[in-house]
CSV table of C-alpha atoms and ligand atoms in Angstrom, one decimal:
chain,number,residue,atom,x,y,z
A,83,MET,CA,0.0,0.0,0.0
A,84,GLY,CA,1.4,3.4,-0.9
A,85,TRP,CA,1.7,6.4,1.4
A,86,PHE,CA,-1.3,8.1,0.0
A,87,ASP,CA,-3.8,5.2,0.0
A,88,VAL,CA,-5.2,5.7,3.5
A,89,LYS,CA,-6.8,8.9,4.5
A,90,ILE,CA,-8.7,9.7,7.7
A,91,ILE,CA,-9.4,13.4,7.6
A,92,SER,CA,-8.2,14.7,4.3
A,93,GLU,CA,-10.0,12.4,1.8
A,94,HIS,CA,-12.3,15.1,0.7
A,95,PHE,CA,-10.1,18.1,1.1
A,96,ASP,CA,-10.5,20.3,-2.0
A,97,VAL,CA,-14.0,18.9,-2.8
A,98,PRO,CA,-16.2,22.0,-2.5
A,99,GLU,CA,-19.4,20.0,-1.5
A,100,ALA,CA,-17.5,18.2,1.3
A,101,LYS,CA,-18.5,21.0,3.6
A,102,GLN,CA,-22.2,20.2,3.1
A,103,LEU,CA,-23.9,17.8,5.5
A,104,ASP,CA,-25.6,15.9,2.7
A,105,TYR,CA,-22.3,15.1,1.0
A,106,TYR,CA,-20.6,14.2,4.3
A,107,GLU,CA,-23.4,11.9,5.2
A,108,ARG,CA,-23.5,10.2,1.7
A,109,LYS,CA,-19.8,9.4,2.3
A,110,GLY,CA,-20.6,7.6,5.5
A,111,GLY,CA,-20.5,10.7,7.8
A,112,TYR,CA,-22.3,10.7,11.1
A,113,ARG,CA,-22.5,6.9,11.2
A,114,SER,CA,-19.9,6.9,14.0
A,115,ALA,CA,-21.8,9.5,16.0
A,116,ARG,CA,-25.0,7.4,15.7
A,117,LYS,CA,-23.0,4.4,16.9
A,118,ALA,CA,-21.4,6.4,19.8
A,119,VAL,CA,-24.7,7.6,21.3
A,120,ALA,CA,-25.7,4.0,21.7
A,121,MET,CA,-22.4,3.0,23.3
A,122,ALA,CA,-21.5,3.2,27.0
A,123,PRO,CA,-19.2,6.3,27.5
A,124,GLU,CA,-16.5,4.0,29.0
A,125,ALA,CA,-16.6,1.8,25.9
A,126,ILE,CA,-15.8,4.9,23.7
A,127,SER,CA,-13.0,6.0,26.0
A,128,ALA,CA,-11.6,2.5,25.9
A,129,GLU,CA,-11.4,2.6,22.1
A,130,VAL,CA,-9.6,6.0,22.3
A,131,VAL,CA,-7.1,4.5,24.8
A,132,ALA,CA,-6.6,1.5,22.5
A,133,SER,CA,-6.1,3.8,19.5
A,134,ASN,CA,-2.9,5.3,20.8
A,135,LEU,CA,-4.2,8.7,19.6
A,136,ARG,CA,-1.9,11.4,20.7
A,137,GLY,CA,-2.9,15.1,20.9
A,138,ARG,CA,-2.1,17.0,17.8
A,139,GLY,CA,-1.9,20.4,19.4
A,140,GLY,CA,1.8,20.4,20.2
A,141,ALA,CA,2.8,18.2,23.1
A,142,GLY,CA,1.6,14.8,21.7
A,143,PHE,CA,0.0,13.8,25.0
A,144,PRO,CA,-2.1,10.6,24.8
A,145,THR,CA,-5.7,11.6,24.4
A,146,GLY,CA,-7.2,8.6,26.2
A,147,MET,CA,-5.0,9.2,29.2
A,148,LYS,CA,-5.9,12.9,29.3
A,149,TRP,CA,-9.6,12.0,29.3
A,150,SER,CA,-9.0,9.6,32.2
A,151,PHE,CA,-8.0,12.5,34.4
A,152,VAL,CA,-11.6,13.8,34.5
A,153,PRO,CA,-12.9,12.9,38.0
A,154,LYS,CA,-15.5,10.2,37.7
A,155,ASP,CA,-18.0,11.9,40.0
A,156,ALA,CA,-17.9,15.3,38.2
A,157,ASP,CA,-21.3,16.9,37.8
A,158,THR,CA,-20.4,19.1,34.9
A,159,VAL,CA,-17.7,18.5,32.3
A,160,TYR,CA,-16.8,20.7,29.4
A,161,LEU,CA,-15.2,19.9,26.1
A,162,VAL,CA,-13.2,22.7,24.4
A,163,VAL,CA,-11.8,22.4,20.9
A,164,ASN,CA,-8.6,24.4,20.4
A,165,ALA,CA,-8.9,26.0,17.0
A,166,ASP,CA,-6.7,28.9,17.8
A,167,GLU,CA,-3.8,27.7,15.6
A,168,SER,CA,-1.3,30.5,15.5
A,169,GLU,CA,2.1,29.0,15.5
A,170,PRO,CA,4.0,30.5,12.5
A,171,GLY,CA,4.3,27.8,9.8
A,172,THR,CA,1.2,25.9,11.0
A,173,PHE,CA,-2.0,25.9,9.0
A,174,LYS,CA,-3.4,22.4,9.1
A,175,ASP,CA,-6.3,23.0,11.6
A,176,ARG,CA,-7.7,25.7,9.5
A,177,HIS,CA,-7.6,23.4,6.5
A,178,ILE,CA,-9.7,20.8,8.5
A,179,LEU,CA,-12.1,23.5,9.7
A,180,PHE,CA,-12.6,24.7,6.1
A,181,TRP,CA,-12.8,21.4,4.2
A,182,ASN,CA,-14.1,19.0,6.7
A,183,PRO,CA,-16.1,20.8,9.4
A,184,HIS,CA,-18.6,18.0,9.9
A,185,MET,CA,-15.9,15.5,10.8
A,186,LEU,CA,-14.9,17.9,13.7
A,187,ILE,CA,-18.5,18.2,14.7
A,188,GLU,CA,-19.0,14.5,14.6
A,189,GLY,CA,-15.8,14.0,16.6
A,190,MET,CA,-17.2,16.5,19.2
A,191,ILE,CA,-20.4,14.6,19.5
A,192,ILE,CA,-18.4,11.4,20.1
A,193,ALA,CA,-16.1,13.0,22.7
A,194,SER,CA,-19.1,14.6,24.4
A,195,VAL,CA,-20.9,11.3,24.8
A,196,ALA,CA,-17.6,9.7,26.1
A,197,LEU,CA,-17.0,12.5,28.6
A,198,LYS,CA,-20.6,13.1,29.5
A,199,VAL,CA,-20.4,16.7,28.2
A,200,ARG,CA,-23.5,18.7,27.6
A,201,ASN,CA,-21.9,22.0,26.4
A,202,ALA,CA,-18.9,21.9,24.1
A,203,TYR,CA,-17.0,24.9,22.7
A,204,ILE,CA,-14.8,25.6,19.8
A,205,TYR,CA,-12.3,28.5,20.4
A,206,ILE,CA,-11.4,29.7,16.9
A,207,ARG,CA,-8.8,32.2,16.0
A,208,GLY,CA,-10.6,35.5,15.2
A,209,GLU,CA,-8.8,36.1,11.9
A,210,MET,CA,-10.1,32.8,10.5
A,211,ALA,CA,-13.2,34.5,9.3
A,212,ARG,CA,-13.7,32.2,6.3
A,213,GLU,CA,-13.2,29.1,8.4
A,214,TYR,CA,-15.6,30.4,11.0
A,215,ARG,CA,-18.4,31.0,8.5
A,216,VAL,CA,-18.0,27.5,7.1
A,217,LEU,CA,-17.9,26.0,10.5
A,218,GLN,CA,-20.9,27.9,11.8
A,219,ALA,CA,-22.9,26.9,8.7
A,220,ALA,CA,-22.0,23.3,9.3
A,221,ILE,CA,-23.1,23.5,12.9
A,222,ASP,CA,-26.4,25.1,11.8
A,223,GLN,CA,-27.0,22.3,9.4
A,224,ALA,CA,-26.3,19.7,12.1
A,225,TYR,CA,-28.8,21.5,14.5
A,226,ALA,CA,-31.4,21.6,11.7
A,227,LYS,CA,-31.1,17.8,11.3
A,228,GLY,CA,-31.3,17.1,15.0
A,229,TYR,CA,-27.7,16.0,15.2
A,230,LEU,CA,-27.0,18.6,17.8
A,231,GLY,CA,-29.0,20.0,20.6
A,232,GLU,CA,-31.6,18.0,22.6
A,233,ARG,CA,-31.5,14.2,22.2
A,234,VAL,CA,-29.1,13.9,19.3
A,235,PHE,CA,-30.2,11.3,16.7
A,236,GLY,CA,-33.2,10.8,19.0
A,237,SER,CA,-31.0,9.3,21.7
A,238,GLY,CA,-30.7,10.2,25.4
A,239,ALA,CA,-27.6,12.3,24.8
A,240,SER,CA,-27.9,16.1,24.3
A,241,VAL,CA,-24.9,18.1,23.0
A,242,ASP,CA,-24.7,21.8,22.3
A,243,ILE,CA,-21.7,23.4,20.4
A,244,THR,CA,-20.9,27.1,20.7
A,245,VAL,CA,-18.2,28.7,18.6
A,246,TYR,CA,-16.2,31.4,20.3
A,247,ARG,CA,-14.0,33.7,18.2
A,248,GLY,CA,-10.7,34.8,19.7
A,249,LEU,CA,-9.0,38.1,18.9
A,250,GLY,CA,-5.8,36.8,17.5
A,251,ALA,CA,-3.4,36.6,20.5
A,252,TYR,CA,-1.0,33.6,20.0
A,253,ILE,CA,-1.0,33.0,23.8
A,254,CYS,CA,-4.7,32.3,23.7
A,255,GLY,CA,-3.8,28.9,22.1
A,256,GLU,CA,-2.2,27.8,25.4
A,257,GLU,CA,-5.0,25.8,27.0
A,258,THR,CA,-5.3,27.7,30.3
A,259,ALA,CA,-5.1,31.1,28.7
A,260,LEU,CA,-7.7,29.9,26.2
A,261,LEU,CA,-10.0,29.0,29.1
A,262,SER,CA,-9.5,32.4,30.8
A,263,SER,CA,-10.3,34.1,27.5
A,264,LEU,CA,-13.4,31.9,27.0
A,265,GLU,CA,-14.5,32.9,30.5
A,266,GLY,CA,-14.3,36.5,29.3
A,267,GLY,CA,-11.1,37.3,31.1
A,268,ARG,CA,-7.6,38.2,29.9
A,269,GLY,CA,-5.9,35.5,27.9
A,270,TRP,CA,-3.3,34.8,30.6
A,271,PRO,CA,-2.0,31.3,31.3
A,272,ARG,CA,-2.5,29.8,34.7
A,273,LEU,CA,-0.1,27.7,36.7
A,274,LYS,CA,-0.6,23.9,36.3
A,275,PRO,CA,-1.5,21.9,38.2
A,276,PRO,CA,-4.4,21.9,38.5
A,277,PHE,CA,-4.8,20.8,35.0
A,278,PRO,CA,-7.9,21.7,33.1
A,279,ALA,CA,-9.1,18.1,33.1
A,280,VAL,CA,-9.6,18.5,36.8
A,281,LYS,CA,-10.2,22.3,37.1
A,282,GLY,CA,-10.9,24.1,33.9
A,283,LEU,CA,-13.6,26.2,32.5
A,284,TRP,CA,-15.5,28.0,35.3
A,285,GLY,CA,-13.7,25.7,37.7
A,286,LYS,CA,-15.2,22.5,36.2
A,287,PRO,CA,-13.3,19.6,34.6
A,288,THR,CA,-12.6,20.5,31.0
A,289,ILE,CA,-10.9,18.6,28.2
A,290,VAL,CA,-9.1,20.8,25.8
A,291,ASN,CA,-8.2,19.1,22.6
A,292,ASN,CA,-6.9,20.1,19.2
A,293,VAL,CA,-9.0,20.2,16.1
A,294,GLU,CA,-7.1,17.3,14.4
A,295,THR,CA,-7.2,15.2,17.6
A,296,ILE,CA,-11.0,15.4,17.7
A,297,ALA,CA,-11.5,15.0,14.0
A,298,ASN,CA,-9.8,11.5,14.2
A,299,LEU,CA,-12.6,10.2,16.5
A,300,PRO,CA,-15.2,9.2,13.9
A,301,TRP,CA,-12.6,6.9,12.2
A,302,ILE,CA,-11.7,5.4,15.6
A,303,VAL,CA,-15.3,4.6,16.5
A,304,GLU,CA,-16.0,3.2,13.0
A,305,HIS,CA,-12.9,1.0,12.7
A,306,GLY,CA,-11.9,0.4,16.3
A,307,GLY,CA,-9.0,1.8,18.3
A,308,LYS,CA,-6.8,-1.2,17.5
A,309,ALA,CA,-7.0,-0.5,13.7
A,310,PHE,CA,-6.1,3.1,14.4
A,311,ALA,CA,-3.1,2.1,16.5
A,312,GLU,CA,-2.0,-0.3,13.7
A,313,LEU,CA,-2.0,2.5,11.2
A,314,GLY,CA,0.6,4.3,13.3
A,315,THR,CA,3.9,3.3,14.8
A,316,GLY,CA,5.2,2.6,18.3
A,317,ARG,CA,3.2,4.5,20.9
A,318,SER,CA,1.5,6.8,18.3
A,319,GLY,CA,-1.6,5.8,16.4
A,320,GLY,CA,-3.1,6.9,13.1
A,321,LEU,CA,-1.8,9.2,10.5
A,322,ARG,CA,-0.7,12.8,10.9
A,323,ILE,CA,-1.6,16.0,9.1
A,324,VAL,CA,1.3,18.4,8.4
A,325,SER,CA,1.4,21.8,6.8
A,326,VAL,CA,4.6,22.4,4.9
A,327,CYS,CA,5.8,25.8,3.9
A,328,GLY,CA,9.1,27.5,2.9
A,329,HIS,CA,11.5,26.4,0.3
A,330,VAL,CA,9.7,23.4,-1.3
A,331,LYS,CA,8.2,23.1,-4.7
A,332,LYS,CA,4.8,21.9,-3.4
A,333,PRO,CA,3.9,23.5,-0.1
A,334,GLY,CA,0.6,22.5,1.4
A,335,VAL,CA,-1.3,20.3,3.8
A,336,TYR,CA,-0.7,16.6,3.7
A,337,GLU,CA,-2.0,13.6,5.7
A,338,LEU,CA,0.8,11.1,6.0
A,339,PRO,CA,1.9,8.0,7.8
A,340,LEU,CA,3.9,8.7,10.9
A,341,THR,CA,6.8,6.7,9.4
A,342,VAL,CA,7.5,9.3,6.7
A,343,THR,CA,10.9,10.9,7.3
A,344,GLY,CA,11.8,14.5,7.0
A,345,ARG,CA,13.7,13.9,3.9
A,346,GLN,CA,10.8,11.9,2.3
A,347,LEU,CA,8.5,14.7,3.2
A,348,VAL,CA,10.6,17.4,1.5
A,349,GLU,CA,11.9,15.4,-1.4
A,350,ASP,CA,9.1,13.0,-2.3
A,351,VAL,CA,5.9,14.6,-0.9
A,352,CYS,CA,6.7,18.2,-1.5
A,353,GLY,CA,8.8,17.8,-4.7
A,354,GLY,CA,12.1,18.9,-3.3
A,355,VAL,CA,13.7,22.3,-2.9
A,356,PRO,CA,13.3,24.7,-5.8
A,357,LYS,CA,16.1,26.0,-8.1
A,358,GLY,CA,18.3,23.0,-7.4
A,359,ARG,CA,19.2,24.3,-4.0
A,360,LYS,CA,20.0,22.2,-1.0
A,361,ILE,CA,18.3,21.9,2.3
A,362,LYS,CA,19.8,23.9,5.1
A,363,GLY,CA,17.4,23.4,8.0
A,364,VAL,CA,13.9,22.1,8.6
A,365,ILE,CA,11.7,23.0,11.5
A,366,PRO,CA,9.5,20.0,12.1
A,367,GLY,CA,6.6,21.3,14.2
A,368,GLY,CA,5.9,25.0,14.2
A,369,VAL,CA,8.7,27.5,14.8
A,370,SER,CA,8.8,26.9,18.6
A,371,MET,CA,10.5,23.6,17.8
A,372,PRO,CA,14.3,23.2,17.5
A,373,VAL,CA,15.5,23.1,13.9
A,374,LEU,CA,17.0,20.0,12.2
A,375,THR,CA,19.9,20.2,9.9
A,376,ASP,CA,20.0,18.4,6.6
A,377,ALA,CA,22.0,15.6,8.2
A,378,GLU,CA,19.2,15.0,10.7
A,379,LEU,CA,16.3,14.5,8.3
A,380,ASP,CA,16.3,10.7,7.9
A,381,VAL,CA,14.2,10.3,11.0
A,382,PRO,CA,10.4,9.8,11.0
A,383,PHE,CA,8.6,13.0,11.7
A,384,GLU,CA,6.8,11.4,14.6
A,385,PHE,CA,6.5,12.3,18.3
A,386,ASP,CA,9.0,9.8,19.8
A,387,ALA,CA,11.4,9.5,17.0
A,388,LEU,CA,12.0,13.2,16.9
A,389,GLN,CA,12.8,13.3,20.6
A,390,LYS,CA,15.1,10.4,20.5
A,391,ASP,CA,18.3,11.7,18.9
A,392,GLU,CA,20.9,10.7,21.5
A,393,ARG,CA,23.6,12.7,19.8
A,394,ILE,CA,23.0,16.0,21.5
A,395,ARG,CA,21.8,16.0,25.1
A,396,GLU,CA,23.0,19.4,26.1
A,397,VAL,CA,24.2,22.6,24.6
A,398,GLU,CA,27.0,24.9,25.7
A,399,VAL,CA,25.4,28.2,26.9
A,400,ARG,CA,28.6,29.9,28.2
A,401,PRO,CA,32.1,28.7,27.7
A,402,GLY,CA,32.4,25.7,30.1
A,403,GLN,CA,28.7,25.8,31.1
A,404,LYS,CA,26.3,23.2,29.6
A,405,PHE,CA,22.5,23.3,29.4
A,406,ASP,CA,20.8,20.0,29.7
A,407,LEU,CA,18.1,19.9,27.1
A,408,GLY,CA,15.5,18.3,29.4
A,409,GLY,CA,15.0,15.6,32.0
A,410,GLY,CA,15.0,12.4,30.1
A,411,ARG,CA,14.1,14.1,26.9
A,412,THR,CA,17.0,13.7,24.6
A,413,LEU,CA,15.1,16.2,22.5
A,414,ARG,CA,16.7,17.7,19.6
A,415,THR,CA,13.2,18.5,18.7
A,416,MET,CA,9.5,17.6,18.7
A,417,ALA,CA,6.7,16.9,16.2
A,418,GLY,CA,4.9,19.9,17.8
A,419,SER,CA,2.1,21.5,15.9
A,420,GLY,CA,2.8,19.8,12.6
A,421,GLY,CA,3.9,22.9,10.9
A,422,VAL,CA,7.0,22.1,8.9
A,423,VAL,CA,9.2,25.0,7.7
A,424,VAL,CA,11.9,24.3,5.1
A,425,MET,CA,14.9,26.5,4.7
A,426,ASP,CA,17.3,26.2,1.7
A,427,ASP,CA,21.0,26.9,1.8
A,428,ALA,CA,20.6,30.5,0.8
A,429,THR,CA,18.7,31.2,4.0
A,430,ASP,CA,20.4,33.6,6.5
A,431,ILE,CA,19.9,31.5,9.6
A,432,THR,CA,20.6,34.4,11.9
A,433,GLN,CA,17.8,36.4,10.4
A,434,ALA,CA,15.5,33.4,10.6
A,435,ALA,CA,16.4,33.0,14.3
A,436,TRP,CA,15.7,36.7,14.9
A,437,ARG,CA,12.3,36.6,13.1
A,438,ILE,CA,11.3,33.7,15.3
A,439,VAL,CA,12.3,35.1,18.7
A,440,HIS,CA,10.8,38.5,17.6
A,441,PHE,CA,7.5,36.7,17.2
A,442,PHE,CA,7.6,35.3,20.7
A,443,ALA,CA,8.7,38.6,22.2
A,444,GLU,CA,5.7,40.2,20.6
A,445,GLU,CA,3.3,37.5,21.8
A,446,SER,CA,4.6,37.1,25.4
A,447,CYS,CA,1.7,37.9,27.8
A,448,GLY,CA,4.2,39.6,30.1
A,449,GLN,CA,3.1,37.8,33.2
A,450,CYS,CA,6.5,36.2,34.2
A,451,THR,CA,9.7,38.1,34.2
A,452,PRO,CA,12.0,35.6,32.5
A,453,CYS,CA,9.7,35.5,29.5
A,454,ARG,CA,8.7,39.1,29.4
A,455,GLU,CA,12.2,40.4,29.7
A,456,GLY,CA,14.1,37.5,28.3
A,457,THR,CA,12.2,37.3,25.0
A,458,GLY,CA,12.7,41.0,24.5
A,459,TRP,CA,16.4,40.7,25.0
A,460,LEU,CA,16.6,37.6,22.8
A,461,ALA,CA,15.0,39.6,20.0
A,462,GLN,CA,17.2,42.6,20.6
A,463,VAL,CA,20.5,40.7,20.6
A,464,ALA,CA,19.4,38.4,17.8
A,465,HIS,CA,18.5,41.5,15.8
A,466,ARG,CA,21.9,43.1,16.1
A,467,ILE,CA,23.7,39.9,15.2
A,468,ALA,CA,21.5,39.3,12.2
A,469,PHE,CA,21.7,42.8,10.9
A,470,GLY,CA,25.4,43.4,11.2
A,471,HIS,CA,25.8,45.1,14.6
A,472,GLY,CA,26.8,42.1,16.7
A,473,ARG,CA,29.3,42.7,19.4
A,474,ALA,CA,32.0,40.4,20.8
A,475,GLY,CA,30.3,38.0,23.2
A,476,ASP,CA,26.8,38.3,21.7
A,477,VAL,CA,26.5,34.7,20.7
A,478,ASP,CA,27.2,33.5,24.2
A,479,LEU,CA,24.9,36.2,25.5
A,480,LEU,CA,22.1,35.0,23.3
A,481,ALA,CA,22.6,31.5,24.6
A,482,SER,CA,22.7,32.5,28.2
A,483,ILE,CA,19.5,34.6,27.9
A,484,ALA,CA,17.7,31.6,26.4
A,485,ASP,CA,19.1,29.4,29.2
A,486,GLY,CA,17.6,31.9,31.7
A,487,ILE,CA,14.2,31.6,30.2
A,488,ALA,CA,13.9,27.8,29.5
A,489,GLY,CA,12.0,26.0,32.2
A,490,ASN,CA,11.5,29.1,34.3
A,491,THR,CA,8.1,30.3,33.2
A,492,ILE,CA,4.4,29.7,33.9
A,493,CYS,CA,3.7,28.4,30.4
A,494,ALA,CA,5.6,26.9,27.5
A,495,LEU,CA,5.9,30.1,25.5
A,496,GLY,CA,9.1,30.9,27.3
A,497,ASP,CA,10.5,27.5,26.2
A,498,ALA,CA,9.1,28.1,22.7
A,499,ALA,CA,11.4,31.1,22.4
A,500,ALA,CA,14.4,29.5,24.2
A,501,TRP,CA,14.5,26.1,22.5
A,502,PRO,CA,14.8,27.2,18.9
A,503,THR,CA,17.4,29.8,19.9
A,504,LEU,CA,19.5,27.2,21.6
A,505,ALA,CA,19.1,24.8,18.6
A,506,PHE,CA,20.0,27.5,16.1
A,507,LEU,CA,23.1,28.4,18.1
A,508,THR,CA,24.2,24.8,18.5
A,509,LYS,CA,23.7,23.8,14.9
A,510,PHE,CA,24.7,26.9,13.1
A,511,ARG,CA,27.0,28.6,15.6
A,512,ASP,CA,29.6,29.3,12.9
A,513,GLU,CA,27.1,31.5,11.1
A,514,PHE,CA,26.3,33.5,14.1
A,515,GLU,CA,30.0,34.0,14.9
A,516,ALA,CA,30.8,34.9,11.4
A,517,LYS,CA,28.0,37.6,11.5
A,518,VAL,CA,29.5,39.1,14.6
A,519,ARG,CA,33.0,38.9,13.2
A,520,ASP,CA,31.9,40.7,10.1
A,521,ALA,CA,29.8,43.2,11.8
A,522,HIS,CA,30.1,46.8,10.6
A,523,PRO,CA,30.6,49.2,13.5
A,524,VAL,CA,29.1,52.6,12.7
A,525,VAL,CA,31.7,55.4,12.8
A,526,VAL,CA,30.3,58.5,14.5
A,527,ALA,CA,31.7,62.0,14.8
A,528,GLY,CA,35.0,62.1,16.8
A,529,GLY,CA,36.1,58.9,15.2
A,530,HIS,CA,34.7,56.6,17.9
A,531,HIS,CA,33.5,53.2,16.8
A,532,HIS,CA,30.0,52.5,18.0
A,533,ALA,CA,27.6,49.7,17.3
A,534,PRO,CA,24.0,50.7,18.1
A,535,ALA,CA,22.4,48.8,20.9
A,536,HIS,CA,19.5,48.0,18.7
A,537,GLY,CA,20.4,49.1,15.2
A,538,ASP,CA,17.6,48.6,12.7
A,539,GLY,CA,20.0,47.1,10.2
A,540,VAL,CA,18.5,49.0,7.4
A,541,THR,CA,19.7,52.5,8.0
A,542,GLY,CA,22.6,51.4,10.2
A,543,ALA,CA,21.9,54.6,12.1
A,544,ALA,CA,23.4,54.9,15.6
B,1296,LIG,C1,2.0,29.3,23.7
B,1296,LIG,C2,1.2,28.1,23.3
B,1296,LIG,C3,0.3,28.2,22.2
B,1296,LIG,C4,-0.5,27.1,21.9
B,1296,LIG,N1,-1.3,27.2,20.8
B,1296,LIG,C5,-2.1,26.1,20.5
B,1296,LIG,C6,-3.0,26.2,19.4
B,1296,LIG,O1,-3.1,27.2,18.7
B,1296,LIG,N2,-3.7,25.1,19.1
B,1296,LIG,C7,-3.6,23.9,19.8
B,1296,LIG,O2,-4.4,23.0,19.6
B,1296,LIG,N3,-2.8,23.8,20.9
B,1296,LIG,C8,-2.0,24.9,21.2
B,1296,LIG,N4,-1.2,24.8,22.3
B,1296,LIG,C9,-1.2,23.6,23.1
B,1296,LIG,C10,-2.4,23.6,24.1
B,1296,LIG,O3,-2.0,24.3,25.3
B,1296,LIG,C11,-2.9,22.2,24.4
B,1296,LIG,O4,-1.9,21.5,24.9
B,1296,LIG,C12,-3.6,21.5,23.3
B,1296,LIG,O5,-4.7,22.3,22.7
B,1296,LIG,C13,-4.1,20.2,23.8
B,1296,LIG,O6,-4.7,19.5,22.7
B,1296,LIG,P1,-4.3,18.0,22.3
B,1296,LIG,O7,-4.1,17.2,23.6
B,1296,LIG,O8,-5.3,17.5,21.4
B,1296,LIG,O9,-2.9,18.2,21.6
B,1296,LIG,C14,-0.4,25.9,22.6
B,1296,LIG,C15,0.5,25.8,23.7
B,1296,LIG,C16,1.3,26.9,24.1
B,1296,LIG,C17,2.2,26.8,25.2
B,1297,LIG,S1,5.8,32.2,29.8
B,1297,LIG,FE1,5.5,34.2,28.8
B,1297,LIG,S2,3.5,33.9,27.8
B,1297,LIG,FE2,3.7,32.3,29.3
B,1297,LIG,S3,2.7,33.1,31.1
B,1297,LIG,FE3,4.9,33.6,31.3
B,1297,LIG,S4,5.0,35.7,30.4
B,1297,LIG,FE4,3.1,34.8,29.8
C-alpha cells in the first residue's frame, strides 16, 4: 500500500461540496456518532485508549490518558476544541475546519458522549473568518437535522456546540489562557496543576483538545481503536496532518503515515527544494521547535522519533557551562504542531532566528519576568547579530538569555522562544559567529567606533 492510500481526515479536502452535511453523510459521515450515542461512555474511551491517539496540538499527550483524568463523579464536564492555531508555519487545523467541518462536529459529539459533556465549545482564532463561516454553517446544518441540541439522533444524549471567536493573540492557544479568554477574562496562562481536566472552564473539569485530535474520533469509532493504532507506529496511532511551507516546490497540507521521514516529506511529498538548492534546515513542528539540519532529516517526523536523537543532550550556553536539554528528553526536537518550515541553503539563519524570537517577544503575555524580559532581550541581541551590529560575546549572551528563560516560566511560551534559539546556536554557531566577526561598527563624529544597541540594520543609524 502506498503512502497516500489511507486517508482519515483529508480524503475530501478540496472537494467543495464536502462542507455540506448531505455530501458528508453520503460518504458515511455521522455513522460513528450514531453508533457512539448507543455506546457506553466507558466503551468509547476504551477505544480511544486502544487507538494510541496522541494530541495533535503540540505536546503529543495521549488523548485517552488525558480523558481519564476527568474525575468520575464530576457533575459538569466541558469539552473545548482548540482551533486557535497561530504558530507560524502551522496551518493544518484551518484546512480541516474549512474542508471537513462535519468531521470535527461528529468527533465532538463522540467526545461529548464519552466524557458526558452537555456543552462543548470551539475556540477559533478570530482572523479565520472564512473558516468560522464554514464551521458555523455546518453547525447550523447539524442542528437543523437534530444531530446537535436536545436528544441527538433521538438518543438520550444532548450536546450543544458554541463557537467562540478569539481576537488573534497567540498566547490564547495555550490551554489555560484559552479558558481564561473563554470565560471573558484576559488570555493569561494559569499555573498547572491543577490541569484543566480537573479544574478548567469555570472551575469545572474540562478537556481541551486540538481540532485534528477530535477529527480523528469518527474513524476510531468506526474502525476500532486497534485499527487506528496499527496505522501508526510505536506509541502513536493513526496518521498525521502536516502543513509544509518555505522552500519546497509543493507547499501544502498533507495527511501522511507517521513513518515518513523529514527527507521523504521534503523530497518526495513536496517535490524537493526549488532551483536545485540544498536543504539547510527544517523546523519540524511549528517555529517553537528546534530546527533540524539536513544531516538529521532521515528520521520519521513522529512524536517519539524526533525526541530520540541521542547525539545532543546538552548545549554549551557559556564557555564551560552546559545546558541539559531536558529531563529524560534527549530532544533535539518535537513533532509539535505539525507545521514544517523548510529553509534552503541561501537562508540567512541568523535572520530566521531573529524573526522567530521576535514573534515570541511580541506575543509574550508579560506575566512572568524571564519570558517578558528575556524574549525582548533575545529579540534585541538576535537582531543586532542578524543585521550586522553584533558585538563580541553576543553569541554567548544569546545562549545565556535563552538558558535563563527555559524551564523558568508559567507556560511553555518561554521555552518556545528559548529552545529554537539554543538549537540554532548549537547547529549553526559558525554563522552567528561569522556575522559578529563581520559586523560593521558605525563610525560616529569624533572617530569613535560605535555599534548601536538596537540598530535597525536598514539605515545602520546609531
Ligand atoms: C503558547 C502556546 C500556544 C499554543 N497554541 C495552540 C494552538 O493554537 N492550538 C492547539 O491545539 N494547541 C495549542 N497549544 C497547546 C495547548 O495548550 C494544548 O496542549 C492543546 O490544545 C491540547 O490538545 P491536544 O491534547 O489535542 O494536543 C499551545 C500551547 C502553548 C504553550
Ligand atoms: S511564559 Fe510568557 S507567555 Fe507564558 S505566562 Fe509567562 S509571560 Fe506569559
